CSV table of C-alpha atoms in Angstrom, one decimal:
chain,number,residue,atom,x,y,z
A,1,MET,CA,113.4,132.4,112.8
A,2,THR,CA,111.9,134.3,110.1
A,3,ALA,CA,108.8,132.3,109.3
A,4,GLN,CA,108.5,131.3,105.5
A,5,HIS,CA,106.5,133.4,103.6
A,6,HIS,CA,106.1,130.6,100.3
A,7,PRO,CA,106.6,126.6,101.0
A,8,PRO,CA,108.9,125.4,99.2
A,9,ARG,CA,109.4,124.4,95.5
A,10,PRO,CA,108.3,120.7,95.7
A,11,ALA,CA,110.6,117.8,95.6
A,12,ALA,CA,108.0,116.1,93.2
A,13,VAL,CA,104.6,116.7,91.8
A,14,ARG,CA,102.7,113.7,90.6
A,15,LEU,CA,99.3,114.4,88.8
A,16,GLY,CA,96.8,112.1,88.2
A,17,LEU,CA,96.8,109.5,90.6
A,18,CYS,CA,94.6,106.6,92.2
A,19,ALA,CA,94.0,105.4,95.5
A,20,ALA,CA,92.0,103.1,97.2
A,21,ASP,CA,91.6,105.2,100.5
A,22,HIS,CA,93.4,107.3,103.0
A,23,PHE,CA,96.4,104.5,103.7
A,24,GLU,CA,97.0,104.1,99.9
A,25,ALA,CA,97.4,107.8,99.5
A,26,VAL,CA,99.7,108.4,102.4
A,27,GLN,CA,101.3,105.3,101.3
A,28,GLN,CA,101.8,106.8,97.9
A,29,CYS,CA,103.0,110.4,99.3
A,30,GLY,CA,105.6,108.5,101.6
A,31,ARG,CA,107.1,106.9,98.6
A,32,SER,CA,107.5,109.9,97.2
A,33,LEU,CA,109.4,111.4,100.2
A,34,VAL,CA,111.7,108.8,100.2
A,35,GLU,CA,112.0,108.0,96.6
A,36,ALA,CA,113.2,111.8,96.4
A,37,GLY,CA,115.7,111.4,99.0
A,38,ALA,CA,114.0,113.6,101.7
A,39,VAL,CA,113.3,111.0,104.1
A,40,ASP,CA,114.2,107.4,105.3
A,41,GLU,CA,111.6,104.7,105.0
A,42,PRO,CA,110.3,104.6,109.1
A,43,TYR,CA,109.2,108.5,108.1
A,44,VAL,CA,106.5,106.6,105.8
A,45,ALA,CA,105.2,104.8,109.1
A,46,ALA,CA,105.1,107.7,110.9
A,47,MET,CA,103.1,109.3,108.8
A,48,HIS,CA,100.6,106.9,109.1
A,49,GLU,CA,100.7,106.4,112.8
A,50,ARG,CA,100.3,110.4,112.9
A,51,GLU,CA,96.5,110.1,110.5
A,52,LYS,CA,95.8,107.4,113.2
A,53,SER,CA,96.0,110.1,116.0
A,54,VAL,CA,94.4,112.8,114.0
A,55,SER,CA,93.3,113.8,110.7
A,56,THR,CA,95.8,115.6,108.1
A,57,HIS,CA,92.6,116.4,106.1
A,58,ILE,CA,93.1,120.8,106.4
A,59,GLY,CA,89.8,121.3,104.4
A,60,GLU,CA,89.3,122.7,100.9
A,61,GLY,CA,89.9,118.7,99.4
A,62,VAL,CA,93.1,119.2,100.7
A,63,ALA,CA,95.5,117.1,103.3
A,64,ILE,CA,98.7,117.7,104.3
A,65,PRO,CA,100.5,114.3,105.4
A,66,HIS,CA,103.2,114.5,107.8
A,67,GLY,CA,105.2,112.4,110.3
A,68,THR,CA,104.6,112.2,114.0
A,69,ALA,CA,106.7,114.9,116.5
A,70,GLY,CA,109.1,112.2,116.6
A,71,SER,CA,110.1,111.5,113.4
A,72,GLY,CA,112.6,114.2,112.6
A,73,GLU,CA,115.3,111.8,112.8
A,74,HIS,CA,114.5,109.9,109.6
A,75,VAL,CA,114.4,113.3,107.7
A,76,HIS,CA,117.2,114.6,105.6
A,77,ARG,CA,115.8,117.9,104.2
A,78,THR,CA,112.8,119.7,104.5
A,79,ALA,CA,110.5,118.6,101.6
A,80,LEU,CA,106.9,118.4,100.3
A,81,VAL,CA,105.3,116.6,97.6
A,82,VAL,CA,102.0,116.9,95.9
A,83,LEU,CA,99.6,114.3,94.8
A,84,GLN,CA,96.8,115.2,92.8
A,85,PHE,CA,94.1,112.5,93.5
A,86,PRO,CA,91.3,113.5,90.7
A,87,GLY,CA,88.4,111.2,91.8
A,88,GLY,CA,88.8,111.8,95.4
A,89,VAL,CA,90.1,109.5,98.1
A,90,ARG,CA,87.6,109.5,101.4
A,91,TRP,CA,90.1,110.4,104.2
A,92,SER,CA,90.8,109.3,107.6
A,93,ASP,CA,87.7,112.0,108.9
A,94,GLY,CA,85.5,111.3,106.1
A,95,ALA,CA,86.4,114.4,103.7
A,96,LEU,CA,86.8,113.7,99.8
A,97,VAL,CA,90.5,114.3,99.4
A,98,ARG,CA,91.8,115.1,96.3
A,99,LEU,CA,95.0,117.0,96.9
A,100,CYS,CA,97.9,115.9,98.9
A,101,VAL,CA,101.1,117.8,100.2
A,102,ALA,CA,102.8,116.0,102.2
A,103,ILE,CA,106.2,117.6,104.2
A,104,ALA,CA,109.2,116.5,105.7
A,105,ALA,CA,110.9,119.2,108.0
A,106,GLY,CA,113.0,118.6,110.8
A,107,SER,CA,116.0,117.4,110.1
A,108,GLY,CA,118.1,119.7,111.8
A,109,GLN,CA,120.0,121.3,109.2
A,110,SER,CA,120.7,124.4,110.9
A,111,ASP,CA,122.6,123.4,114.0
A,112,GLY,CA,120.4,120.2,115.1
A,113,ALA,CA,118.6,121.6,117.9
A,114,ALA,CA,115.4,120.6,118.6
A,115,GLU,CA,113.9,124.2,118.8
A,116,GLU,CA,115.1,125.3,115.4
A,117,ARG,CA,113.7,121.9,114.1
A,118,GLY,CA,110.7,122.4,115.4
A,119,ALA,CA,110.4,126.4,114.9
A,120,GLY,CA,111.2,125.1,110.8
A,121,TYR,CA,108.1,122.6,110.9
A,122,LEU,CA,105.8,125.2,112.1
A,123,ASP,CA,107.0,127.5,109.5
A,124,LEU,CA,106.4,125.3,106.8
A,125,LEU,CA,103.5,124.4,107.8
A,126,ALA,CA,102.0,127.6,108.2
A,127,ALA,CA,102.8,128.7,105.0
A,128,LEU,CA,101.8,125.2,103.3
A,129,ALA,CA,98.5,126.4,105.4
A,130,LYS,CA,97.9,130.2,104.4
A,131,VAL,CA,98.0,128.8,100.5
A,132,LEU,CA,96.2,125.9,100.9
A,133,MET,CA,93.0,127.9,102.8
A,134,ASP,CA,92.5,129.9,100.1
A,135,PRO,CA,89.2,128.3,98.2
A,136,VAL,CA,90.3,129.5,94.8
A,137,ARG,CA,94.1,128.4,94.8
A,138,ALA,CA,92.8,125.0,96.4
A,139,ALA,CA,90.2,124.4,93.4
A,140,ARG,CA,93.4,125.7,91.3
A,141,LEU,CA,95.7,123.0,92.4
A,142,ARG,CA,93.3,120.5,92.7
A,143,GLU,CA,93.1,120.6,88.9
A,144,ALA,CA,96.0,121.8,87.9
A,145,PRO,CA,96.9,120.4,84.9
A,146,ASP,CA,100.6,120.1,84.9
A,147,ALA,CA,103.7,120.4,87.4
A,148,GLU,CA,104.6,124.4,86.3
A,149,THR,CA,100.8,125.9,87.5
A,150,VAL,CA,101.0,123.5,91.1
A,151,GLU,CA,104.4,125.1,91.9
A,152,ARG,CA,103.2,128.5,90.9
A,153,LEU,CA,100.5,128.1,92.4
A,154,LEU,CA,102.0,127.2,95.6
A,155,ARG,CA,104.5,129.9,95.5
A,156,SER,CA,102.3,132.9,94.1
A,157,GLY,CA,100.7,135.4,96.6
A,158,ARG,CA,97.8,135.5,94.9
A,159,ALA,CA,95.2,133.2,93.7
A,160,ASP,CA,95.4,134.6,90.3
A,161,ARG,CA,98.6,133.7,88.7
């Protein structure tokens, strides 16, 4: 499998949200994936399980909520949703998160092989991490005024685009 150079187009972008805590933020992320038709409801519970085992906060005020290793059976298609929380959400590790990029991957659309699903999931995580760990791009995403800006920043090769 060839690694993706850019994350896929977001299935949903929701800006200007509020959440009382990381549990509520992950719930909103999961609901967005369900509403986008990317996952079944049990995937949302798997996202909460993932967060209990390890924080999905990656730095720069960004978290990448996603399901557990065994949750791929609830994924219909690879997708990501972007949720912006301008006021910040205190995350499970104590960090303040202002941007969540929730992902669903591993639906087995190619041939159903577990190895292929796992590789696709890792490719997506790697592509996202490359974009989101850029301090300039992460800051612009946290402050993006509209969905078009979010999409452009996620898919651009440089932070100044």
